[in-house]
mmCIF file of C-alpha atoms in Angstrom:
data_model
loop_
_atom_site.group_PDB
_atom_site.id
_atom_site.type_symbol
_atom_site.label_atom_id
_atom_site.label_comp_id
_atom_site.label_asym_id
_atom_site.label_seq_id
_atom_site.Cartn_x
_atom_site.Cartn_y
_atom_site.Cartn_z
ATOM 1 C CA MET F 15 203.792 -52.895 -20.170
ATOM 2 C CA LYS F 16 203.477 -53.869 -23.801
ATOM 3 C CA ILE F 17 203.096 -57.628 -23.864
ATOM 4 C CA PHE F 18 201.819 -58.793 -27.216
ATOM 5 C CA ASN F 19 201.492 -62.073 -28.993
ATOM 6 C CA LEU F 20 202.913 -61.976 -32.513
ATOM 7 C CA ILE F 21 199.563 -62.884 -34.024
ATOM 8 C CA PHE F 22 197.812 -60.047 -32.201
ATOM 9 C CA ILE F 23 200.278 -57.421 -33.418
ATOM 10 C CA LEU F 24 199.979 -58.553 -37.028
ATOM 11 C CA PHE F 25 196.195 -58.612 -36.761
ATOM 12 C CA PHE F 26 196.102 -55.235 -34.953
ATOM 13 C CA SER F 27 198.149 -53.515 -37.666
ATOM 14 C CA PHE F 28 196.021 -55.137 -40.379
ATOM 15 C CA VAL F 29 192.771 -54.042 -38.715
ATOM 16 C CA CYS F 30 193.983 -50.451 -38.249
ATOM 17 C CA ASP F 31 194.989 -50.069 -41.894
ATOM 18 C CA CYS F 32 191.839 -51.755 -43.186
ATOM 19 C CA TYR F 33 189.459 -49.928 -40.872
ATOM 20 C CA SER F 34 190.807 -46.520 -41.877
ATOM 21 C CA GLN F 35 189.821 -47.287 -45.483
ATOM 22 C CA VAL F 36 186.305 -48.532 -44.781
ATOM 23 C CA GLU F 37 184.689 -45.260 -45.892
ATOM 24 C CA GLN F 38 186.442 -45.543 -49.245
ATOM 25 C CA THR F 39 186.034 -49.226 -49.935
ATOM 26 C CA HIS F 40 182.770 -49.961 -48.067
ATOM 27 C CA LYS F 41 184.054 -53.466 -47.597
ATOM 28 C CA SER F 42 184.297 -55.121 -44.203
ATOM 29 C CA ILE F 43 187.602 -56.772 -43.333
ATOM 30 C CA PHE F 44 185.573 -59.742 -42.204
ATOM 31 C CA ASP F 45 184.528 -60.341 -45.813
ATOM 32 C CA ARG F 46 188.113 -61.260 -46.582
ATOM 33 C CA ASN F 47 189.595 -64.718 -46.302
ATOM 34 C CA LEU F 48 192.119 -64.198 -43.485
ATOM 35 C CA GLN F 49 194.742 -66.853 -42.832
ATOM 36 C CA PHE F 50 196.967 -67.033 -39.763
ATOM 37 C CA HIS F 51 200.244 -68.809 -39.151
ATOM 38 C CA LEU F 52 201.772 -69.098 -35.673
ATOM 39 C CA ILE F 53 205.422 -68.095 -35.297
ATOM 40 C CA ASP F 54 206.889 -68.688 -31.843
ATOM 41 C CA ASP F 55 210.027 -69.850 -30.027
ATOM 42 C CA ALA F 56 209.556 -73.328 -31.484
ATOM 43 C CA SER F 57 210.013 -71.675 -34.897
ATOM 44 C CA GLY F 58 213.245 -70.030 -33.779
ATOM 45 C CA LEU F 59 211.956 -66.813 -32.209
ATOM 46 C CA SER F 60 214.089 -65.805 -29.203
ATOM 47 C CA ASN F 61 211.068 -65.200 -26.958
ATOM 48 C CA ASN F 62 207.263 -65.382 -27.228
ATOM 49 C CA PHE F 63 206.657 -62.010 -25.549
ATOM 50 C CA ILE F 64 206.610 -59.499 -28.412
ATOM 51 C CA ASN F 65 206.976 -55.723 -28.051
ATOM 52 C CA ASP F 66 207.225 -54.544 -31.664
ATOM 53 C CA ILE F 67 207.405 -55.676 -35.303
ATOM 54 C CA LEU F 68 208.897 -53.848 -38.286
ATOM 55 C CA GLN F 69 209.680 -54.627 -41.946
ATOM 56 C CA ASP F 70 212.719 -53.081 -43.643
ATOM 57 C CA SER F 71 213.198 -52.133 -47.304
ATOM 58 C CA LEU F 72 214.703 -55.538 -48.110
ATOM 59 C CA GLY F 73 211.657 -57.368 -46.787
ATOM 60 C CA TYR F 74 213.185 -58.649 -43.550
ATOM 61 C CA ILE F 75 210.834 -58.748 -40.551
ATOM 62 C CA TRP F 76 212.384 -57.444 -37.331
ATOM 63 C CA VAL F 77 210.814 -58.589 -34.054
ATOM 64 C CA SER F 78 211.644 -57.121 -30.647
ATOM 65 C CA THR F 79 211.068 -59.331 -27.626
ATOM 66 C CA PHE F 80 211.634 -59.598 -23.885
ATOM 67 C CA ASP F 81 214.816 -61.521 -24.699
ATOM 68 C CA GLY F 82 216.535 -60.154 -27.760
ATOM 69 C CA LEU F 83 215.990 -58.879 -31.295
ATOM 70 C CA ASN F 84 215.089 -61.170 -34.210
ATOM 71 C CA ARG F 85 215.402 -60.830 -37.992
ATOM 72 C CA TYR F 86 213.100 -63.105 -39.995
ATOM 73 C CA ASP F 87 213.632 -63.798 -43.697
ATOM 74 C CA GLY F 88 210.442 -65.821 -44.139
ATOM 75 C CA THR F 89 212.210 -69.090 -43.403
ATOM 76 C CA GLU F 90 214.428 -68.696 -40.353
ATOM 77 C CA PHE F 91 215.386 -66.250 -37.619
ATOM 78 C CA LYS F 92 218.691 -64.567 -36.916
ATOM 79 C CA LYS F 93 218.923 -63.561 -33.251
ATOM 80 C CA PHE F 94 220.709 -60.502 -31.867
ATOM 81 C CA LYS F 95 221.508 -60.335 -28.158
ATOM 82 C CA ASP F 96 223.683 -58.544 -25.626
ATOM 83 C CA HIS F 97 227.409 -59.025 -26.234
ATOM 84 C CA PHE F 98 229.223 -58.008 -23.077
ATOM 85 C CA ASP F 99 232.658 -58.371 -24.663
ATOM 86 C CA SER F 100 232.040 -55.998 -27.589
ATOM 87 C CA GLU F 101 229.535 -53.120 -27.697
ATOM 88 C CA ASN F 102 229.656 -52.966 -31.517
ATOM 89 C CA SER F 103 228.645 -56.585 -32.096
ATOM 90 C CA GLY F 104 225.386 -56.826 -30.166
ATOM 91 C CA LEU F 105 222.635 -55.183 -28.154
ATOM 92 C CA SER F 106 223.244 -53.149 -25.022
ATOM 93 C CA ASN F 107 220.366 -54.988 -23.331
ATOM 94 C CA ASN F 108 218.170 -57.967 -24.261
ATOM 95 C CA PHE F 109 214.865 -56.324 -23.261
ATOM 96 C CA VAL F 110 213.994 -54.717 -26.605
ATOM 97 C CA LYS F 111 210.990 -52.442 -27.046
ATOM 98 C CA ASP F 112 210.280 -50.010 -29.920
ATOM 99 C CA LEU F 113 211.817 -50.351 -33.394
ATOM 100 C CA LYS F 114 212.061 -47.594 -36.032
ATOM 101 C CA LEU F 115 213.814 -47.257 -39.408
ATOM 102 C CA LEU F 116 215.986 -44.186 -39.968
ATOM 103 C CA ASN F 117 216.547 -43.353 -43.650
ATOM 104 C CA GLN F 118 216.335 -47.063 -44.535
ATOM 105 C CA SER F 119 220.000 -47.329 -43.514
ATOM 106 C CA GLU F 120 219.788 -47.753 -39.756
ATOM 107 C CA LEU F 121 217.502 -49.502 -37.287
ATOM 108 C CA LEU F 122 216.749 -47.682 -34.025
ATOM 109 C CA ILE F 123 216.243 -50.061 -31.108
ATOM 110 C CA THR F 124 215.006 -48.992 -27.669
ATOM 111 C CA THR F 125 216.234 -50.993 -24.687
ATOM 112 C CA ASP F 126 216.478 -50.736 -20.911
ATOM 113 C CA ASN F 127 220.120 -49.732 -21.322
ATOM 114 C CA GLY F 128 219.969 -47.045 -23.991
ATOM 115 C CA LEU F 129 219.077 -46.492 -27.651
ATOM 116 C CA ASP F 130 220.866 -48.996 -29.895
ATOM 117 C CA ILE F 131 221.516 -48.147 -33.549
ATOM 118 C CA TYR F 132 222.101 -50.976 -36.024
ATOM 119 C CA ASN F 133 223.827 -50.127 -39.312
ATOM 120 C CA PHE F 134 222.522 -52.402 -42.067
ATOM 121 C CA LYS F 135 225.547 -51.944 -44.346
ATOM 122 C CA LYS F 136 228.250 -52.388 -41.708
ATOM 123 C CA GLU F 137 226.189 -54.848 -39.626
ATOM 124 C CA THR F 138 227.369 -53.126 -36.451
ATOM 125 C CA PHE F 139 225.706 -51.728 -33.336
ATOM 126 C CA ARG F 140 226.361 -48.567 -31.377
ATOM 127 C CA VAL F 141 224.550 -47.228 -28.353
ATOM 128 C CA VAL F 142 223.355 -43.781 -27.266
ATOM 129 C CA ASN F 143 222.919 -43.572 -23.494
ATOM 130 C CA SER F 144 223.303 -41.233 -20.530
ATOM 131 C CA LYS F 145 226.993 -40.809 -21.388
ATOM 132 C CA HIS F 146 225.847 -39.091 -24.583
ATOM 133 C CA GLY F 147 223.218 -36.895 -22.913
ATOM 134 C CA LEU F 148 220.132 -39.104 -22.541
ATOM 135 C CA MET F 149 218.012 -38.298 -19.467
ATOM 136 C CA ASN F 150 218.319 -41.950 -18.486
ATOM 137 C CA ASN F 151 219.015 -45.263 -20.179
ATOM 138 C CA ASN F 152 215.503 -46.739 -19.952
ATOM 139 C CA VAL F 153 214.270 -45.753 -23.416
ATOM 140 C CA SER F 154 210.552 -46.526 -23.620
ATOM 141 C CA ALA F 155 209.539 -45.106 -27.026
ATOM 142 C CA ILE F 156 210.832 -43.368 -30.162
ATOM 143 C CA GLU F 157 209.323 -41.514 -33.110
ATOM 144 C CA ILE F 158 210.810 -39.960 -36.247
ATOM 145 C CA THR F 159 209.657 -36.771 -37.978
ATOM 146 C CA THR F 160 210.027 -36.135 -41.710
ATOM 147 C CA ALA F 161 212.938 -33.716 -41.047
ATOM 148 C CA PRO F 162 214.151 -36.289 -39.938
ATOM 149 C CA LYS F 163 214.469 -35.739 -36.211
ATOM 150 C CA VAL F 164 214.417 -38.563 -33.698
ATOM 151 C CA ILE F 165 212.147 -38.097 -30.679
ATOM 152 C CA ILE F 166 213.261 -40.173 -27.698
ATOM 153 C CA ALA F 167 211.190 -40.863 -24.583
ATOM 154 C CA THR F 168 212.725 -42.335 -21.444
ATOM 155 C CA TYR F 169 210.716 -43.961 -18.661
ATOM 156 C CA GLN F 170 210.454 -41.591 -15.686
ATOM 157 C CA GLY F 171 212.790 -39.260 -17.533
ATOM 158 C CA GLY F 172 211.221 -37.167 -20.249
ATOM 159 C CA ILE F 173 211.343 -36.436 -23.971
ATOM 160 C CA GLN F 174 214.351 -35.350 -25.997
ATOM 161 C CA ILE F 175 214.771 -34.539 -29.690
ATOM 162 C CA ALA F 176 217.900 -35.441 -31.670
ATOM 163 C CA ASP F 177 218.541 -33.339 -34.770
ATOM 164 C CA SER F 178 220.272 -34.461 -37.977
ATOM 165 C CA ASN F 179 223.633 -33.959 -36.254
ATOM 166 C CA ARG F 180 222.344 -36.138 -33.395
ATOM 167 C CA VAL F 181 222.551 -33.316 -30.881
ATOM 168 C CA LEU F 182 220.050 -33.926 -28.068
ATOM 169 C CA GLU F 183 217.661 -31.180 -27.002
ATOM 170 C CA ASP F 184 215.214 -31.478 -24.100
ATOM 171 C CA LEU F 185 211.580 -30.815 -24.994
ATOM 172 C CA PRO F 186 210.441 -27.842 -22.834
ATOM 173 C CA HIS F 187 207.550 -27.676 -20.373
ATOM 174 C CA LEU F 188 207.697 -31.402 -19.605
ATOM 175 C CA GLU F 189 206.418 -30.647 -16.121
ATOM 176 C CA ASN F 190 203.023 -30.200 -17.818
ATOM 177 C CA LEU F 191 202.908 -33.839 -18.933
ATOM 178 C CA SER F 192 200.301 -35.870 -17.075
ATOM 179 C CA SER F 193 203.048 -38.358 -16.122
ATOM 180 C CA ASN F 194 206.704 -39.069 -16.891
ATOM 181 C CA GLU F 195 205.995 -42.812 -17.004
ATOM 182 C CA ILE F 196 205.869 -42.741 -20.816
ATOM 183 C CA SER F 197 204.683 -45.904 -22.551
ATOM 184 C CA SER F 198 204.362 -44.905 -26.222
ATOM 185 C CA MET F 199 204.392 -42.067 -28.752
ATOM 186 C CA ALA F 200 202.913 -41.355 -32.185
ATOM 187 C CA ILE F 201 203.347 -38.531 -34.719
ATOM 188 C CA GLN F 202 200.283 -37.009 -36.402
ATOM 189 C CA HIS F 203 200.557 -34.527 -39.319
ATOM 190 C CA ASP F 204 204.292 -34.244 -38.493
ATOM 191 C CA SER F 205 203.542 -31.460 -35.999
ATOM 192 C CA ILE F 206 201.530 -33.210 -33.288
ATOM 193 C CA LEU F 207 203.181 -35.651 -30.905
ATOM 194 C CA TRP F 208 200.855 -37.905 -28.926
ATOM 195 C CA VAL F 209 202.366 -39.280 -25.718
ATOM 196 C CA GLY F 210 200.783 -42.177 -23.849
ATOM 197 C CA THR F 211 201.603 -43.024 -20.253
ATOM 198 C CA PHE F 212 201.422 -46.164 -18.166
ATOM 199 C CA ASN F 213 199.468 -44.541 -15.352
ATOM 200 C CA ASN F 214 197.910 -41.183 -16.214
ATOM 201 C CA GLY F 215 196.453 -40.951 -19.672
ATOM 202 C CA LEU F 216 197.281 -39.291 -22.968
ATOM 203 C CA ASN F 217 199.059 -36.042 -23.849
ATOM 204 C CA LYS F 218 199.029 -33.978 -27.036
ATOM 205 C CA ILE F 219 202.144 -31.918 -27.780
ATOM 206 C CA ASN F 220 202.284 -29.315 -30.533
ATOM 207 C CA LEU F 221 205.880 -29.586 -31.753
ATOM 208 C CA ILE F 222 205.727 -26.076 -33.250
ATOM 209 C CA THR F 223 204.371 -24.140 -30.261
ATOM 210 C CA LYS F 224 205.553 -26.743 -27.697
ATOM 211 C CA LYS F 225 202.119 -26.523 -26.019
ATOM 212 C CA ILE F 226 201.144 -29.621 -24.027
ATOM 213 C CA THR F 227 197.478 -30.602 -23.651
ATOM 214 C CA THR F 228 196.282 -33.500 -21.526
ATOM 215 C CA VAL F 229 193.350 -35.595 -22.724
ATOM 216 C CA ALA F 230 190.627 -36.247 -20.173
ATOM 217 C CA TYR F 231 189.874 -39.869 -19.377
ATOM 218 C CA GLY F 232 187.262 -41.733 -17.377
ATOM 219 C CA PRO F 233 183.977 -43.631 -17.739
ATOM 220 C CA HIS F 234 182.221 -40.658 -19.360
ATOM 221 C CA SER F 235 185.091 -39.716 -21.652
ATOM 222 C CA SER F 236 186.112 -40.897 -25.116
ATOM 223 C CA LEU F 237 189.211 -42.305 -23.393
ATOM 224 C CA PRO F 238 187.956 -44.725 -20.709
ATOM 225 C CA THR F 239 191.245 -45.287 -18.866
ATOM 226 C CA GLY F 240 194.554 -43.628 -18.144
ATOM 227 C CA ILE F 241 196.559 -46.794 -18.814
ATOM 228 C CA ILE F 242 197.872 -46.493 -22.388
ATOM 229 C CA ASN F 243 199.684 -49.479 -23.890
ATOM 230 C CA GLU F 244 200.235 -48.443 -27.497
ATOM 231 C CA LEU F 245 199.702 -45.565 -29.956
ATOM 232 C CA TYR F 246 199.588 -45.847 -33.741
ATOM 233 C CA THR F 247 198.824 -43.421 -36.594
ATOM 234 C CA ASP F 248 197.566 -44.926 -39.841
ATOM 235 C CA GLY F 249 197.888 -43.733 -43.444
ATOM 236 C CA GLN F 250 194.970 -41.301 -42.996
ATOM 237 C CA ASN F 251 196.543 -39.764 -39.855
ATOM 238 C CA ASN F 252 193.958 -41.328 -37.566
ATOM 239 C CA LEU F 253 195.267 -42.056 -34.070
ATOM 240 C CA TRP F 254 194.652 -45.533 -32.670
ATOM 241 C CA ILE F 255 194.949 -45.977 -28.910
ATOM 242 C CA GLY F 256 195.460 -49.382 -27.352
ATOM 243 C CA SER F 257 194.465 -49.079 -23.698
ATOM 244 C CA ARG F 258 193.654 -51.314 -20.758
ATOM 245 C CA LYS F 259 189.965 -50.876 -21.642
ATOM 246 C CA GLY F 260 189.794 -51.591 -25.340
ATOM 247 C CA LEU F 261 190.744 -49.799 -28.533
ATOM 248 C CA GLN F 262 189.987 -46.135 -29.150
ATOM 249 C CA LEU F 263 190.253 -44.047 -32.309
ATOM 250 C CA ILE F 264 190.727 -40.292 -32.728
ATOM 251 C CA THR F 265 190.332 -39.384 -36.399
ATOM 252 C CA SER F 266 192.360 -36.696 -38.136
ATOM 253 C CA LYS F 267 189.221 -34.524 -37.907
ATOM 254 C CA GLY F 268 188.918 -35.034 -34.152
ATOM 255 C CA ASP F 269 186.030 -37.513 -34.139
ATOM 256 C CA THR F 270 186.258 -40.414 -31.684
ATOM 257 C CA LEU F 271 185.325 -44.093 -31.735
ATOM 258 C CA LYS F 272 185.540 -46.895 -29.173
ATOM 259 C CA LEU F 273 185.971 -50.608 -29.835
ATOM 260 C CA ASN F 274 185.364 -52.794 -26.813
ATOM 261 C CA LYS F 275 184.972 -56.429 -25.855
ATOM 262 C CA SER F 276 181.937 -58.047 -27.439
ATOM 263 C CA HIS F 277 180.272 -61.439 -27.163
ATOM 264 C CA SER F 278 179.970 -61.454 -30.958
ATOM 265 C CA PRO F 279 183.264 -61.925 -32.852
ATOM 266 C CA VAL F 280 182.114 -59.669 -35.704
ATOM 267 C CA SER F 281 180.979 -56.723 -33.587
ATOM 268 C CA GLY F 282 183.882 -56.066 -31.247
ATOM 269 C CA LEU F 283 187.135 -57.170 -29.639
ATOM 270 C CA SER F 284 187.651 -60.593 -28.095
ATOM 271 C CA ASP F 285 189.024 -58.874 -24.987
ATOM 272 C CA ASN F 286 189.783 -55.345 -23.768
#
């Protein structure tokens, strides 16, 4: 389960982007004067348990939490929650997970009760759920290709792809996935889909050939555990893996790196 503090997510994203440029800049991120500011429920956030953060083209910060969706303008929060009386005026469920922008005009919101779509111009919500062809309503992760196509993963369901006409197609050979308890996804080079699971490791799917490859994990592997919390691809197409046993990196060239807990704050993570 992805339970993150807001500070950690901001710092994690900053570290990933900075670290991927180390070879070019030869400058450690620890040479910079980092400043942190705590934003929590006392500041107006709906809940302190954070699942995802995203910034739109207007500069608004969107924060998904265990209890609603938040839009931050730098001064105050606007909260979005489940509206039982009108499906177009609020979320379908308050447990909000992944966030993705679609063509800078819509915000895709994964929940335990379907995929919510927020239209920025109309300021309305609509939901895609099992009534529209989803395998189930517990949407655990989404990704968007450059086509653009929306890739939707449901917990204990599978993976489906929605085309530009929003027609859902099941990804084939899903029985070859290491697990259907999907926790996260990430696109690499627009043709490789990485799929992390809560209980049985990492999968690599070639979206062209549809071939599925499982990544070995264990104490003698580059991936030390099968419990994957988060996946992220940076600007250089390196894959970052947040697991129960630290942070792992698979570069675009296939090289691997591990970052683990260290007693020194400048040589490793504070915790795995």
